[in-house]
Coordinates of N, CA and C in Angstrom, one line a residue:
X3 N 116.1 -43.1 183.2 CA 115.9 -42.0 183.7 C 116.7 -40.8 183.5
X4 N 116.6 -39.8 182.8 CA 117.6 -38.9 182.3 C 117.5 -37.3 183.1
X5 N 118.3 -37.2 183.6 CA 118.5 -35.8 183.8 C 119.1 -34.4 183.3
X6 N 119.1 -33.6 183.0 CA 119.5 -32.0 182.4 C 119.6 -31.3 183.7
X7 N 121.2 -30.9 183.7 CA 121.1 -30.1 184.4 C 122.2 -28.7 183.3
X8 N 121.2 -27.5 184.4 CA 121.7 -26.5 183.6 C 122.4 -25.8 184.4
X9 N 123.6 -24.9 184.7 CA 123.9 -24.1 185.4 C 124.3 -22.5 185.4
X10 N 123.5 -22.0 185.9 CA 123.6 -20.3 185.9 C 123.9 -19.4 186.7
X11 N 124.6 -18.7 186.6 CA 125.9 -17.9 187.7 C 124.9 -17.2 188.0
X12 N 124.8 -16.8 189.5 CA 123.7 -16.1 190.3 C 124.6 -14.6 190.9
X13 N 124.1 -13.9 190.3 CA 124.4 -12.2 191.2 C 123.9 -12.4 192.9
X14 N 124.7 -12.8 193.9 CA 124.1 -12.4 194.7 C 123.9 -11.2 195.4
X15 N 123.1 -10.9 195.9 CA 123.0 -9.4 196.4 C 122.0 -9.8 197.7
X16 N 122.8 -8.6 198.9 CA 122.1 -9.3 199.9 C 121.8 -7.1 200.7
X17 N 120.6 -7.2 201.6 CA 120.1 -5.9 202.2 C 119.6 -6.5 203.3
X18 N 120.5 -5.1 203.9 CA 120.0 -5.3 205.7 C 119.0 -3.8 205.2
X19 N 117.7 -4.0 206.4 CA 116.8 -3.1 206.8 C 117.2 -2.9 208.4
X20 N 117.4 -1.8 208.3 CA 118.0 -1.1 209.8 C 116.8 0.1 210.7
X21 N 116.2 -0.3 211.3 CA 115.5 0.9 211.9 C 115.8 1.3 213.2
X22 N 116.1 2.7 213.3 CA 116.8 3.1 214.5 C 115.8 3.9 215.4
X23 N 115.7 3.5 216.5 CA 114.5 3.6 217.2 C 114.7 5.2 217.8
X24 N 116.3 4.6 218.9 CA 116.1 5.6 220.4 C 117.7 5.1 220.7
X25 N 118.2 6.4 221.5 CA 119.4 6.0 222.7 C 118.7 6.7 223.3
X26 N 119.7 6.2 224.9 CA 119.1 6.1 226.1 C 120.2 6.0 226.7
X27 N 120.3 7.2 228.1 CA 121.4 7.8 228.7 C 122.4 8.2 228.2
X28 N 122.2 9.2 226.9 CA 123.9 9.4 226.7 C 124.7 10.8 227.6
X29 N 125.9 10.9 227.3 CA 126.6 11.5 228.0 C 126.4 13.0 228.0
X30 N 125.9 13.6 229.3 CA 126.2 15.0 228.7 C 127.3 15.8 229.0
X31 N 127.8 16.0 228.1 CA 129.3 16.4 228.2 C 129.7 18.0 228.9
X32 N 128.8 18.2 230.3 CA 128.7 19.4 230.6 C 127.7 20.6 230.7
X33 N 127.1 19.9 229.4 CA 126.1 21.3 229.1 C 125.0 20.7 229.4
X34 N 124.4 22.1 230.4 CA 122.7 21.7 231.3 C 121.5 21.5 230.6
X35 N 121.7 22.1 229.5 CA 120.3 21.0 228.2 C 120.3 20.1 227.4
X36 N 121.7 19.1 227.9 CA 121.4 17.8 226.7 C 122.7 18.4 225.1
X37 N 122.6 17.6 224.5 CA 123.3 17.2 223.1 C 122.7 17.1 222.2
X38 N 123.6 17.4 220.8 CA 122.2 17.8 219.8 C 122.8 16.3 219.1
X39 N 121.9 15.3 219.1 CA 122.5 13.8 219.2 C 121.6 13.7 217.9
X40 N 122.9 12.5 217.3 CA 122.4 11.8 215.7 C 123.5 10.6 216.1
X41 N 122.7 9.9 214.9 CA 123.5 8.5 214.3 C 123.4 8.6 213.4
X42 N 125.0 7.6 213.4 CA 125.8 7.5 211.8 C 125.6 5.5 211.6
X43 N 125.3 5.2 210.8 CA 125.4 3.8 210.2 C 125.7 3.4 208.5
X44 N 127.1 2.9 208.8 CA 128.1 2.5 208.0 C 128.1 1.1 207.6
X45 N 128.0 0.6 206.0 CA 128.5 -0.8 205.4 C 128.7 -0.7 204.1
X46 N 130.1 -0.8 204.0 CA 130.9 -0.6 203.1 C 131.6 0.7 202.6
X47 N 131.2 1.3 201.6 CA 130.5 2.6 201.1 C 129.6 3.4 201.6
X48 N 128.9 2.8 201.5 CA 127.1 3.2 201.8 C 127.0 3.6 203.3
X49 N 126.6 5.0 203.3 CA 126.5 5.3 204.6 C 124.9 6.4 205.3
X50 N 124.8 5.9 206.1 CA 123.4 7.0 206.0 C 123.5 7.6 207.7
X51 N 122.9 8.9 207.7 CA 122.4 9.6 209.0 C 121.1 10.1 209.0
X52 N 121.3 9.8 210.7 CA 119.7 10.4 211.3 C 119.5 12.0 211.5
X53 N 118.0 12.4 211.4 CA 118.3 13.8 211.9 C 118.9 14.1 213.1
X54 N 118.8 15.4 213.4 CA 119.5 15.7 214.6 C 118.4 15.8 215.2
X55 N 118.7 15.4 217.1 CA 117.6 15.9 217.7 C 118.4 16.2 218.8
X56 N 118.0 18.1 218.8 CA 118.7 19.3 219.7 C 118.5 19.0 221.2
X57 N 119.4 18.9 222.2 CA 119.4 19.0 223.4 C 118.7 18.1 223.8
X58 N 118.8 17.3 223.9 CA 118.8 15.9 224.3 C 119.1 15.2 224.8
X59 N 119.4 14.2 226.3 CA 119.8 13.2 226.5 C 119.7 11.7 226.1
X60 N 118.2 11.6 225.2 CA 117.7 10.7 225.4 C 116.1 11.3 223.7
X61 N 116.9 10.8 222.5 CA 116.6 10.9 221.6 C 116.1 10.1 221.0
X62 N 114.8 10.7 220.3 CA 113.9 9.3 219.5 C 114.1 9.7 218.2
X63 N 114.6 9.1 217.1 CA 114.2 8.9 216.0 C 113.2 8.4 215.1
X64 N 113.4 7.2 215.3 CA 112.1 6.2 214.5 C 112.5 5.9 212.6
X65 N 113.5 5.8 212.3 CA 114.0 6.0 210.8 C 114.5 4.8 210.1
X66 N 114.3 4.8 209.2 CA 114.4 3.5 208.2 C 115.7 3.8 207.6
X67 N 116.1 2.7 207.4 CA 117.5 2.1 206.3 C 117.3 1.2 205.9
X68 N 117.5 1.3 204.4 CA 117.9 -0.1 203.8 C 118.9 0.5 202.7
X69 N 120.1 -1.2 203.5 CA 121.4 -0.4 202.8 C 121.4 -2.1 201.7

């Protein structure tokens, strides 16, 4: 019985999927109407930012980020 081994160089690529749903109980800096909330995610040199939810302390985004 003989075996043949073939070595190949593999380029490993990693992907991360992030779903930004919401934030709760954000701190209101003294403004009675709420804040303009957004979320920023960074991995290495890649960055992702959600849309701004205006005048709220409980923003909901439901945005997906693929890095």
